[in-house]
């Protein structure tokens, strides 16, 4: 703005060289301050009269005080004041108070009353309003400095004013006297001459001038004052007098000028006003079109926030900042006086200010929402479909750094993630443990599974068509699945809390190394660069936090396996029921209102504790009540693999590998869990073996008809348990991984010895129970209760006890055949497998097992053959000691009936053994033949009389016939006993009978041949079968 323009603005006291309306304060004429105030009606009338002379105030009189103070103006009521349009900050700040207020959006140029409240020279100055607007962001220190500056300024101005008054006092007095005289002459123009005595009385003096506060106050009492005139002025002179009644000499021309102004307003007012409005609207529309981009920024940012389009959001925010910088630059140029402010620039500043206010509000709300979301960011699942949200936290950190924030979003996310993982581990474990205990209690308080169900599950391992059947009852499998699922949620690397801990540490390590910060933005003006590096103390705290998370996870898992079942399960329900109708139902089971229906129960009637009956599973929180070993070994193997793999993964972390204490705690976790699982499994192993004899259903094996399926069932069962124990004890799947030796140690020797002791016990128990089971009576009414339950159960398989052979002897034969295969093959296989799995030789134990099996087999053999031997001995003894045994003829040609009865009984035995267990035929018939010969010897000794020739011949025919029929089954012992029989007969006769017997031998051989030929069909089963060439 040029000097000429400034001069015009100051001269006419206007703010714009092209005003669109006449200032209201210019409609009022100046009033003399020495006049008395008028009443309100008179004041209104005079104001109406003054409004007729609109242009009278444009000519400034020589006595106008504003000429002395540049920039001063009158108030709206026409009163004079010394307030300037603008002034510098009295506290030593910027050089323009009005410019600061204009930047803050206050209409100080349009509203001078509002502006005066911020100017120190005004009587309406408001310190509170001034400080709240001009120094709203000032600190306490800056305000104290401003106070000091103001005090110095006041002192300086007071001192300079005092010096000025003292040095120019005479000049002030002379100027005052001259002004008073001139004013009196102009005022009294056309008035009569004053009285001489009054003129002499009120002559000017130095005293009078010095005592006056204002020249107008004293001038009203001077010699030319109109108050001293007693007569009124003539009307023709009064019109031009310099008085208020004549409107200071302009009364004569005021009327014509007012009429001309009214006429001009009527003619040219509409045209001039319409053109100005058109120009104003055209300027406004041009500014809006030019600044349309500014108007679009606010809506674009709102759309980006709604769609979570962070890239476009940052771009739009940068664009808004650029617009704001441009407007600020224009305002700075104007305030510094380098260039005047044009209307388009004014519109640009106003539009930008409104836009920036809305943008700042939206960005602040978005930042608050982003901080909240950054706190609740969850770890994504490892599937490829979730990769879009895998780095959600990085997207949020990026956008916060781009927008510029005071707090460090990286550190904020790391701390939030740590707190989230810590609380999640504790809450998940406690909840899972309570859920497992609730299912265990329900299972323990229910009826045990039927024996038939247990038998079916034990048999399932021995046949190929039962591979897909459940390992245990559904309720027990449900507990196992819950235990495995709970530990999997804690220890699984992908999808579990362990994976989240490892992922958290990897991301934290990336921030510590600085590799993640390479792609992070530096923010506006680089103010986010300070957030890219973590402090040394922060890195140390992060490492401690990760170790603490690992220890919490390790301690939780270890306590689950090592501690007994918990007693308190109240965390799944709220102890306080709703007391008002407005209480939501979700509050009843808070904070787990979304829980599974299996774990919902009445708070006043929780599941009762498990009964204490002395069962081994009562001490293990992870073992379901009544669970069998088949399912237990499968699930425990998976659980140990989870624990071992988790410990191995944790050992790889740098914060763990460098800490011997943490590594030792991980080894304790694996070793303690392994020992507890092994003890629980071995206790169930003994329990299952004690009822394994009920698996026997007497169904023949497909490839060996002399065997039942029992050996295959037992072999499969033992193989499964031994293989599972080996995997539980040695963890081969985990030991093959890197760093596994740091946490997976070799099992202690005591643990292997305990397994060996239980293995031997299972063999003795199972085989002994098989023998006792086979010796029971065949009728179901004589069977034990468990056996009857099996036979009557609908789950009994084909060929079970309901179809078992009625003959006890057949059951014994099958059991002997099974024992034989156990002794010769299966037990050796199991021993070899144990030695291979556990690297422990069972040399002495094998001998002991063989001896025990031999004793069991002998007991079985005697149980089967003993009754037959007694029957045969009874038949022979009765027949030989009978009074009719001695023949009545001198040369007997027939056998006694007991011989046929004895051989027929052997035929039945032969048939039974051949059809049941052919490999047992030779030992059984041979044993019975020995018992027959022994019975002959005992019977012949039982006769008291001496044997005649006929008796010798009858005895020889009986013994030789039986010996010839059973010649295939002759043993050394039978031959020796037969020799003793002949010796006994020889001792009980005389020499004559012996000599005659020798002569009868050829004839006796012919009789024997005839007898054998006659019974060839009856006793052909004892004939040796010829093998086909």
PDB file of N, CA and C in Angstrom, residues 3 20 219 232 252 411 527 618 654 699 745 794 812 851 863 885 898 1023:
ATOM      1  N   UNK A   3       2.070   5.397   0.154  1.00  0.00           N
ATOM      2  CA  UNK A   3       1.956   6.427   1.201  1.00  0.00           C
ATOM      3  C   UNK A   3       0.718   7.287   0.984  1.00  0.00           C
ATOM      4  N   UNK A  20     -18.275   0.328   0.753  1.00  0.00           N
ATOM      5  CA  UNK A  20     -19.567   0.018   0.132  1.00  0.00           C
ATOM      6  C   UNK A  20     -20.719   0.617   0.923  1.00  0.00           C
ATOM      7  N   UNK A 219     -12.015  28.192  28.182  1.00  0.00           N
ATOM      8  CA  UNK A 219     -12.520  29.107  27.153  1.00  0.00           C
ATOM      9  C   UNK A 219     -13.972  29.427  27.344  1.00  0.00           C
ATOM     10  N   UNK A 232     -29.467  38.368  23.234  1.00  0.00           N
ATOM     11  CA  UNK A 232     -29.354  37.368  22.176  1.00  0.00           C
ATOM     12  C   UNK A 232     -28.726  37.957  20.938  1.00  0.00           C
ATOM     13  N   UNK A 252     -26.266  27.408   7.328  1.00  0.00           N
ATOM     14  CA  UNK A 252     -26.857  27.971   6.132  1.00  0.00           C
ATOM     15  C   UNK A 252     -26.799  27.066   4.927  1.00  0.00           C
ATOM     16  N   UNK A 411       6.986 -48.073  20.374  1.00  0.00           N
ATOM     17  CA  UNK A 411       7.091 -48.485  21.775  1.00  0.00           C
ATOM     18  C   UNK A 411       5.706 -48.730  22.366  1.00  0.00           C
ATOM     19  N   UNK A 527       9.660 -34.741  12.053  1.00  0.00           N
ATOM     20  CA  UNK A 527       9.458 -34.788  13.497  1.00  0.00           C
ATOM     21  C   UNK A 527       9.248 -36.202  14.032  1.00  0.00           C
ATOM     22  N   UNK A 618      -6.803 -89.978  40.112  1.00  0.00           N
ATOM     23  CA  UNK A 618      -7.252 -88.876  40.973  1.00  0.00           C
ATOM     24  C   UNK A 618      -6.138 -87.876  41.248  1.00  0.00           C
ATOM     25  N   UNK A 654      17.173 -65.672  21.322  1.00  0.00           N
ATOM     26  CA  UNK A 654      18.442 -65.170  21.878  1.00  0.00           C
ATOM     27  C   UNK A 654      18.357 -64.870  23.368  1.00  0.00           C
ATOM     28  N   UNK A 699     -12.382-116.924  19.973  1.00  0.00           N
ATOM     29  CA  UNK A 699     -12.490-116.927  18.508  1.00  0.00           C
ATOM     30  C   UNK A 699     -11.140-117.311  17.939  1.00  0.00           C
ATOM     31  N   UNK A 745      16.615 -84.008  27.640  1.00  0.00           N
ATOM     32  CA  UNK A 745      17.703 -84.811  28.187  1.00  0.00           C
ATOM     33  C   UNK A 745      17.311 -86.287  28.195  1.00  0.00           C
ATOM     34  N   UNK A 794     -24.388-105.874  24.392  1.00  0.00           N
ATOM     35  CA  UNK A 794     -24.636-105.799  22.960  1.00  0.00           C
ATOM     36  C   UNK A 794     -23.384-105.466  22.170  1.00  0.00           C
ATOM     37  N   UNK A 812      -9.082-125.060  27.893  1.00  0.00           N
ATOM     38  CA  UNK A 812      -7.724-125.297  28.382  1.00  0.00           C
ATOM     39  C   UNK A 812      -6.765-125.581  27.236  1.00  0.00           C
ATOM     40  N   UNK A 851      11.092-119.208  32.713  1.00  0.00           N
ATOM     41  CA  UNK A 851      10.796-120.178  33.773  1.00  0.00           C
ATOM     42  C   UNK A 851       9.356-120.032  34.243  1.00  0.00           C
ATOM     43  N   UNK A 863      -3.672-129.264  34.357  1.00  0.00           N
ATOM     44  CA  UNK A 863      -5.100-128.987  34.511  1.00  0.00           C
ATOM     45  C   UNK A 863      -5.920-129.697  33.454  1.00  0.00           C
ATOM     46  N   UNK A 885     -11.233-160.559  36.054  1.00  0.00           N
ATOM     47  CA  UNK A 885     -10.150-160.247  35.098  1.00  0.00           C
ATOM     48  C   UNK A 885      -9.391-161.521  34.720  1.00  0.00           C
ATOM     49  N   UNK A 898     -12.003-153.203  29.888  1.00  0.00           N
ATOM     50  CA  UNK A 898     -11.397-151.930  30.337  1.00  0.00           C
ATOM     51  C   UNK A 898     -10.392-151.427  29.327  1.00  0.00           C
ATOM     52  N   UNK A1023      -2.787-144.289  14.402  1.00  0.00           N
ATOM     53  CA  UNK A1023      -1.794-144.762  13.439  1.00  0.00           C
ATOM     54  C   UNK A1023      -1.053-143.550  12.859  1.00  0.00           C
TER      55      UNK A1023
END
